[in-house]
Amino acid sequence: MRASYKKHKLIFKRPSGTSRGVLKTKETWFLVVNDGNKFGVGECGLLRGLSIDDVPNYEAKLKWVCENIHLGLDTLINLLVDFPSIQFGLEQAFLSFSSHNPFVLFPSKFTISDSPIEINGLIWMGNKEYMLEQITKKLESGFRCIKMKIGAIDFNTELSLLGSVREKYGKEEIELRVDANGAFKPKEALSKLKQLAEFDLHSIEQPIRQGNWKAMTNLCCKTPLPIALDEELIGISSITQKNELLETIKPQYIILKPSLVGGYKGSQEWIDLAEKLKIKWWITSALESNIGLNAISQWTYTLESKLPQGLGTGSLFINNFESPLEVKGGNLYCRNDLSWQTDIKEELCI
């Protein structure tokens, strides 16, 4: 077996705002394994400024992985604790290589019979008019769960936007989630959560920056609004550490991005621990291309979660790979009558 990698820069159709800044591009790397007769591909995706493996020697580590692919998946995974996105890329590549179809990693009703995954509609930050335009389009296209990023514009304007949605749609009709990406200061967070709770929100993701366990524990204990930990999970790799975090903070939900928490294996460890503590969870993509989104979606379907998942990011880029993934009516489908980009092997230098 041989291995190689290729860098790819995804370009957003429209700059997308978060509380950490505006995203215009997204770097990703494709890890390809092959033996001359068949191939497998996995995506190693970084989020600059957020991924724990956003380090200067990232490509050097990818090169090392390719040179040592003979060590096998289990050994490499154990040696890459500080590189969760590469762990995930390796898991994908080996599953892809072992499959009869390199793009079917987890055969299920999702991959063969148009059985969908319910997803949330993502609303990016911007001015009031742009955010309201996004919300209207998502609702008109059939989404019943909306996730709105907050924390970058005036808070009262954000409250007004949520209020305008609730004036038209009750909580039984539309589920509203918000994601603060750590934007609130600890001293003001509880007050803001009380104001947000007036709009019957499902949950808020990461209200304060990660790493302040004491403040987050206090928030989760007193909050009138369910809190979901997201960034808080990044960089926590051992079972002992994961269990300590969950038992200490006691969040209502956790959100798992496989690229950020060690792939399928790392995510499953979080799920198992959370379920023992009766903490609910859902899966979210981390702005991967359709190759990574495909790998996350197929696995997510097998988990049989009843919550809407965060898997609607495939249409954000102008240079994504054409794939069978399709979003319709607030659901993600893998369409049998659609195919992968015909020249994808050439694109990946296979």
Coordinates of C-alpha atoms in Angstrom, one line a residue:
M1 CA 0.0 0.0 0.0
R2 CA 1.2 3.5 -0.9
A3 CA 0.0 6.8 0.4
S4 CA 0.0 10.4 -0.7
Y5 CA -1.7 13.7 0.1
K6 CA -2.9 16.7 -1.7
K7 CA -3.8 20.2 -0.4
H8 CA -7.1 21.8 -1.6
K9 CA -8.4 25.3 -0.8
L10 CA -12.1 25.5 -0.6
I11 CA -13.5 28.9 -1.6
F12 CA -16.7 30.2 0.0
K13 CA -19.5 31.4 -2.3
R14 CA -20.0 34.2 0.1
P15 CA -17.8 35.3 3.0
S16 CA -19.3 33.6 6.1
G17 CA -19.2 35.4 9.5
T18 CA -18.5 33.9 12.9
S19 CA -17.6 35.5 16.2
R20 CA -14.0 34.6 15.4
G21 CA -14.0 36.5 12.1
V22 CA -15.1 36.2 8.5
L23 CA -14.3 33.0 6.5
K24 CA -13.4 33.3 2.8
T25 CA -11.5 30.1 2.3
K26 CA -11.0 26.8 4.0
E27 CA -7.9 24.7 3.7
T28 CA -8.2 20.9 3.6
W29 CA -6.0 18.0 2.7
F30 CA -6.9 14.7 1.0
L31 CA -5.1 11.6 2.1
V32 CA -5.0 8.9 -0.6
V33 CA -4.0 5.2 -0.1
N34 CA -3.7 2.8 -3.1
D35 CA -2.1 -0.4 -4.2
G36 CA -2.3 0.2 -7.9
N37 CA -5.6 -1.6 -8.3
K38 CA -7.9 0.2 -5.8
F39 CA -7.7 3.3 -3.8
G40 CA -9.1 4.9 -0.7
V41 CA -9.5 8.6 0.2
G42 CA -9.9 10.5 3.4
E43 CA -10.1 14.2 4.2
C44 CA -8.0 15.9 6.8
G45 CA -9.7 19.2 7.5
L46 CA -8.3 22.1 9.7
L47 CA -10.2 25.1 11.1
R48 CA -7.5 27.7 11.5
G49 CA -7.3 29.1 15.0
L50 CA -9.5 26.4 16.4
S51 CA -8.1 22.9 15.5
I52 CA -5.6 21.7 18.0
D53 CA -3.5 20.5 15.1
D54 CA -3.3 23.9 13.5
V55 CA 0.5 23.9 13.8
P56 CA 3.4 24.8 11.5
N57 CA 4.5 21.2 11.0
Y58 CA 1.1 20.0 9.9
E59 CA 2.1 19.1 6.3
A60 CA 5.4 17.6 7.6
K61 CA 3.3 15.2 9.8
L62 CA 1.1 14.3 6.8
K63 CA 4.3 13.5 4.8
W64 CA 5.5 11.3 7.7
V65 CA 2.2 9.5 7.8
C66 CA 2.4 8.7 4.0
E67 CA 6.0 7.5 4.5
N68 CA 4.9 5.2 7.4
I69 CA 1.6 4.0 6.1
H70 CA 2.9 0.4 6.4
L71 CA 2.5 0.8 10.2
G72 CA -1.2 0.3 9.8
L73 CA -4.3 2.2 11.0
D74 CA -4.3 1.3 14.7
T75 CA -0.6 2.1 15.3
L76 CA -0.8 5.3 13.3
I77 CA -3.9 6.5 15.2
N78 CA -2.2 5.9 18.5
L79 CA 0.8 7.9 17.4
L80 CA -1.3 10.9 16.2
V81 CA -3.1 11.9 19.4
D82 CA -2.1 15.6 18.8
F83 CA -3.4 15.5 15.2
P84 CA -7.1 14.6 15.4
S85 CA -7.9 15.7 11.8
I86 CA -5.2 13.3 10.4
Q87 CA -6.6 10.5 12.6
F88 CA -9.9 11.1 11.0
G89 CA -8.5 11.2 7.5
L90 CA -6.7 7.9 8.1
E91 CA -9.9 6.3 9.4
Q92 CA -11.7 7.4 6.2
A93 CA -9.0 6.4 3.9
F94 CA -8.7 2.8 5.3
L95 CA -12.4 2.3 5.3
S96 CA -12.6 3.7 1.7
F97 CA -9.9 1.4 0.6
S98 CA -11.5 -1.7 2.1
S99 CA -14.9 -0.9 0.5
H100 CA -16.2 -2.2 -2.8
N101 CA -16.9 1.5 -3.5
P102 CA -14.4 4.0 -2.2
F103 CA -17.2 6.5 -1.5
V104 CA -19.4 4.1 0.5
L105 CA -17.8 3.7 3.9
F106 CA -20.9 2.7 5.9
P107 CA -23.5 0.9 3.7
S108 CA -27.0 1.6 5.1
K109 CA -30.4 2.7 4.0
F110 CA -28.9 6.2 3.7
T111 CA -26.6 5.0 1.0
I112 CA -28.9 2.7 -0.9
S113 CA -32.6 3.8 -0.5
D114 CA -32.9 7.6 -0.1
S115 CA -33.4 7.4 3.6
P116 CA -32.5 10.9 4.9
I117 CA -30.8 12.5 7.9
E118 CA -32.7 15.5 9.3
I119 CA -30.4 18.5 9.6
N120 CA -30.4 22.1 10.9
G121 CA -30.3 25.1 8.6
L122 CA -27.2 27.2 9.3
I123 CA -27.6 31.0 9.5
W124 CA -24.3 32.8 9.2
M125 CA -23.5 36.1 10.9
G126 CA -23.9 39.4 9.0
N127 CA -26.1 42.5 9.1
K128 CA -29.7 42.2 10.1
E129 CA -31.0 42.2 6.5
Y130 CA -28.7 39.4 5.4
M131 CA -29.4 37.2 8.4
L132 CA -33.2 37.7 8.0
E133 CA -32.8 36.8 4.3
Q134 CA -31.0 33.6 5.2
I135 CA -33.7 32.6 7.8
T136 CA -36.5 33.3 5.4
K137 CA -34.9 31.1 2.7
K138 CA -34.3 28.2 5.1
L139 CA -37.8 28.2 6.3
E140 CA -39.2 28.5 2.8
S141 CA -37.1 25.5 1.7
G142 CA -38.5 23.3 4.4
F143 CA -36.1 23.4 7.3
R144 CA -37.8 22.8 10.7
C145 CA -34.6 23.4 12.7
I146 CA -32.6 26.6 12.4
K147 CA -29.2 27.2 13.9
M148 CA -28.2 30.9 14.1
K149 CA -24.6 32.1 14.8
I150 CA -24.6 35.0 17.2
G151 CA -22.1 37.1 19.0
A152 CA -20.7 39.3 16.3
I153 CA -23.3 41.9 15.8
D154 CA -25.3 43.9 18.3
F155 CA -26.9 41.6 20.8
N156 CA -30.3 43.4 20.8
T157 CA -30.4 43.1 17.0
E158 CA -29.9 39.3 17.4
L159 CA -32.7 39.2 19.9
S160 CA -34.9 41.1 17.5
L161 CA -34.1 38.5 14.7
L162 CA -35.1 35.7 17.0
G163 CA -38.2 37.5 18.0
S164 CA -39.2 38.0 14.4
V165 CA -39.0 34.2 13.8
R166 CA -41.0 33.4 16.9
E167 CA -43.7 35.9 16.0
K168 CA -44.4 33.7 12.9
Y169 CA -43.4 30.2 14.2
G170 CA -43.9 28.7 17.6
K171 CA -41.4 26.2 19.1
E172 CA -43.6 23.3 18.0
E173 CA -43.2 24.5 14.4
I174 CA -39.5 25.6 14.3
E175 CA -36.7 24.5 16.5
L176 CA -34.2 27.3 17.1
R177 CA -30.6 26.8 18.1
V178 CA -28.0 29.5 18.6
D179 CA -24.2 29.2 18.5
A180 CA -22.2 31.8 20.3
N181 CA -18.7 30.3 19.5
G182 CA -17.5 31.5 23.0
A183 CA -18.5 35.1 22.3
F184 CA -20.0 36.0 25.8
K185 CA -17.9 37.2 28.7
P186 CA -18.4 34.9 31.8
K187 CA -19.8 37.8 33.9
E188 CA -22.5 38.7 31.3
A189 CA -23.3 35.2 30.1
L190 CA -26.1 34.2 32.5
S191 CA -27.9 37.5 31.9
K192 CA -27.8 37.0 28.1
L193 CA -28.9 33.4 28.5
K194 CA -32.0 34.6 30.4
Q195 CA -32.9 37.0 27.6
L196 CA -32.3 34.3 24.9
A197 CA -34.5 31.8 26.8
E198 CA -37.5 34.0 26.3
F199 CA -37.6 32.8 22.7
D200 CA -38.0 29.1 23.5
L201 CA -34.7 28.1 22.1
H202 CA -33.6 24.5 21.9
S203 CA -30.0 25.2 23.0
I204 CA -27.0 27.5 22.9
E205 CA -23.6 26.2 21.8
Q206 CA -20.5 27.3 23.7
P207 CA -21.7 30.6 25.3
I208 CA -18.2 31.4 26.8
R209 CA -14.7 30.5 25.6
Q210 CA -13.5 27.0 26.2
G211 CA -11.1 26.3 29.0
N212 CA -12.9 28.0 31.9
W213 CA -14.4 24.9 33.5
K214 CA -15.5 26.7 36.7
A215 CA -17.5 29.4 34.9
M216 CA -19.0 26.9 32.5
T217 CA -20.0 24.5 35.3
N218 CA -21.7 27.4 37.0
L219 CA -23.5 28.4 33.8
C220 CA -24.7 24.8 33.1
C221 CA -26.0 24.6 36.7
K222 CA -28.0 27.9 36.6
T223 CA -28.9 28.2 32.9
P224 CA -32.5 28.7 31.9
L225 CA -31.5 27.5 28.4
P226 CA -29.8 24.1 27.6
I227 CA -26.1 24.5 26.9
A228 CA -24.2 22.4 24.3
L229 CA -20.4 22.1 24.6
D230 CA -18.6 22.3 21.3
E231 CA -15.1 23.9 21.3
E232 CA -14.8 22.8 24.9
L233 CA -14.2 19.2 23.7
I234 CA -11.2 20.1 21.5
G235 CA -7.8 18.9 22.8
I236 CA -9.3 16.5 25.3
S237 CA -8.1 13.1 24.1
S238 CA -7.9 10.6 27.0
I239 CA -10.9 8.8 28.3
T240 CA -10.1 10.0 31.8
Q241 CA -10.0 13.6 30.7
K242 CA -13.2 13.3 28.8
N243 CA -15.1 11.7 31.7
E244 CA -13.7 14.4 34.1
L245 CA -14.9 17.2 31.8
L246 CA -18.4 15.8 31.5
E247 CA -18.8 14.9 35.1
T248 CA -17.5 18.3 36.2
I249 CA -19.4 20.7 33.8
K250 CA -22.5 18.5 33.4
P251 CA -23.7 20.1 30.1
Q252 CA -27.1 19.4 28.7
Y253 CA -25.6 18.5 25.3
I254 CA -22.3 17.9 23.5
I255 CA -21.6 18.5 19.8
L256 CA -19.1 16.4 18.0
K257 CA -17.0 17.4 15.0
P258 CA -15.0 14.3 14.1
S259 CA -12.2 16.4 12.5
L260 CA -11.7 18.2 15.7
V261 CA -12.0 15.4 18.3
G262 CA -10.2 12.4 16.8
G263 CA -12.5 11.0 14.1
Y264 CA -14.9 8.2 14.6
K265 CA -13.0 6.6 17.4
G266 CA -12.6 9.8 19.4
S267 CA -16.3 10.8 18.8
Q268 CA -17.6 7.4 19.8
E269 CA -15.7 7.7 23.1
W270 CA -17.4 11.0 23.8
I271 CA -20.8 9.5 22.9
D272 CA -20.4 6.5 25.2
L273 CA -19.4 8.6 28.1
A274 CA -22.2 11.1 27.5
E275 CA -24.9 8.5 27.3
K276 CA -23.8 7.0 30.7
L277 CA -24.3 10.5 32.2
K278 CA -27.6 11.0 30.3
I279 CA -26.1 13.9 28.3
K280 CA -27.5 14.2 24.8
W281 CA -25.4 14.8 21.6
W282 CA -25.4 15.4 17.9
I283 CA -22.9 15.4 15.1
T284 CA -21.7 18.4 13.1
S285 CA -19.4 18.7 10.1
A286 CA -16.5 21.2 10.3
L287 CA -16.7 22.8 6.8
E288 CA -15.2 19.7 5.1
S289 CA -15.6 19.2 1.3
N290 CA -18.2 16.7 0.2
I291 CA -15.6 14.0 0.6
G292 CA -15.4 14.5 4.3
L293 CA -19.1 15.4 4.7
N294 CA -20.0 12.1 2.9
A295 CA -17.8 10.2 5.4
I296 CA -19.3 12.0 8.4
S297 CA -22.9 11.7 7.2
Q298 CA -22.8 7.9 6.4
W299 CA -21.4 7.3 9.9
T300 CA -23.9 9.6 11.6
Y301 CA -26.8 7.8 10.0
T302 CA -25.7 4.5 11.6
L303 CA -25.9 6.1 15.1
E304 CA -29.7 6.5 14.8
S305 CA -29.9 9.8 16.6
K306 CA -33.3 11.4 16.7
L307 CA -32.0 15.0 16.8
P308 CA -31.4 17.2 13.7
Q309 CA -27.7 17.0 12.8
G310 CA -25.3 19.7 11.7
L311 CA -24.5 18.4 8.2
G312 CA -25.7 21.1 5.8
T313 CA -22.4 22.7 4.8
G314 CA -21.8 21.0 1.4
S315 CA -23.2 23.9 -0.6
L316 CA -21.1 26.6 0.8
F317 CA -18.2 26.4 -1.6
I318 CA -17.8 27.3 -5.3
N319 CA -15.2 24.5 -5.9
N320 CA -16.6 21.6 -4.0
F321 CA -16.7 18.1 -5.5
E322 CA -20.0 17.1 -7.2
S323 CA -21.4 14.3 -5.2
P324 CA -24.7 12.3 -4.5
L325 CA -25.3 14.4 -1.4
E326 CA -28.4 16.6 -1.7
V327 CA -30.2 18.8 0.8
K328 CA -33.9 19.0 0.4
G329 CA -36.7 20.0 2.7
G330 CA -34.4 20.2 5.7
N331 CA -33.0 16.7 5.1
L332 CA -29.7 15.4 3.8
Y333 CA -30.0 12.6 1.1
C334 CA -27.5 10.4 -0.6
R335 CA -29.1 10.1 -4.1
N336 CA -28.6 6.9 -6.0
D337 CA -29.2 8.7 -9.3
L338 CA -26.4 11.2 -8.8
S339 CA -22.7 10.4 -9.0
W340 CA -19.4 11.7 -7.9
Q341 CA -17.5 14.2 -10.0
T342 CA -16.2 12.1 -13.0
D343 CA -12.7 13.5 -12.9
I344 CA -12.3 13.2 -9.1
K345 CA -9.4 10.7 -9.4
E346 CA -7.5 13.2 -11.6
E347 CA -8.3 16.0 -9.1
L348 CA -6.8 13.9 -6.3
C349 CA -3.8 12.8 -8.4
I350 CA -4.7 9.1 -8.1

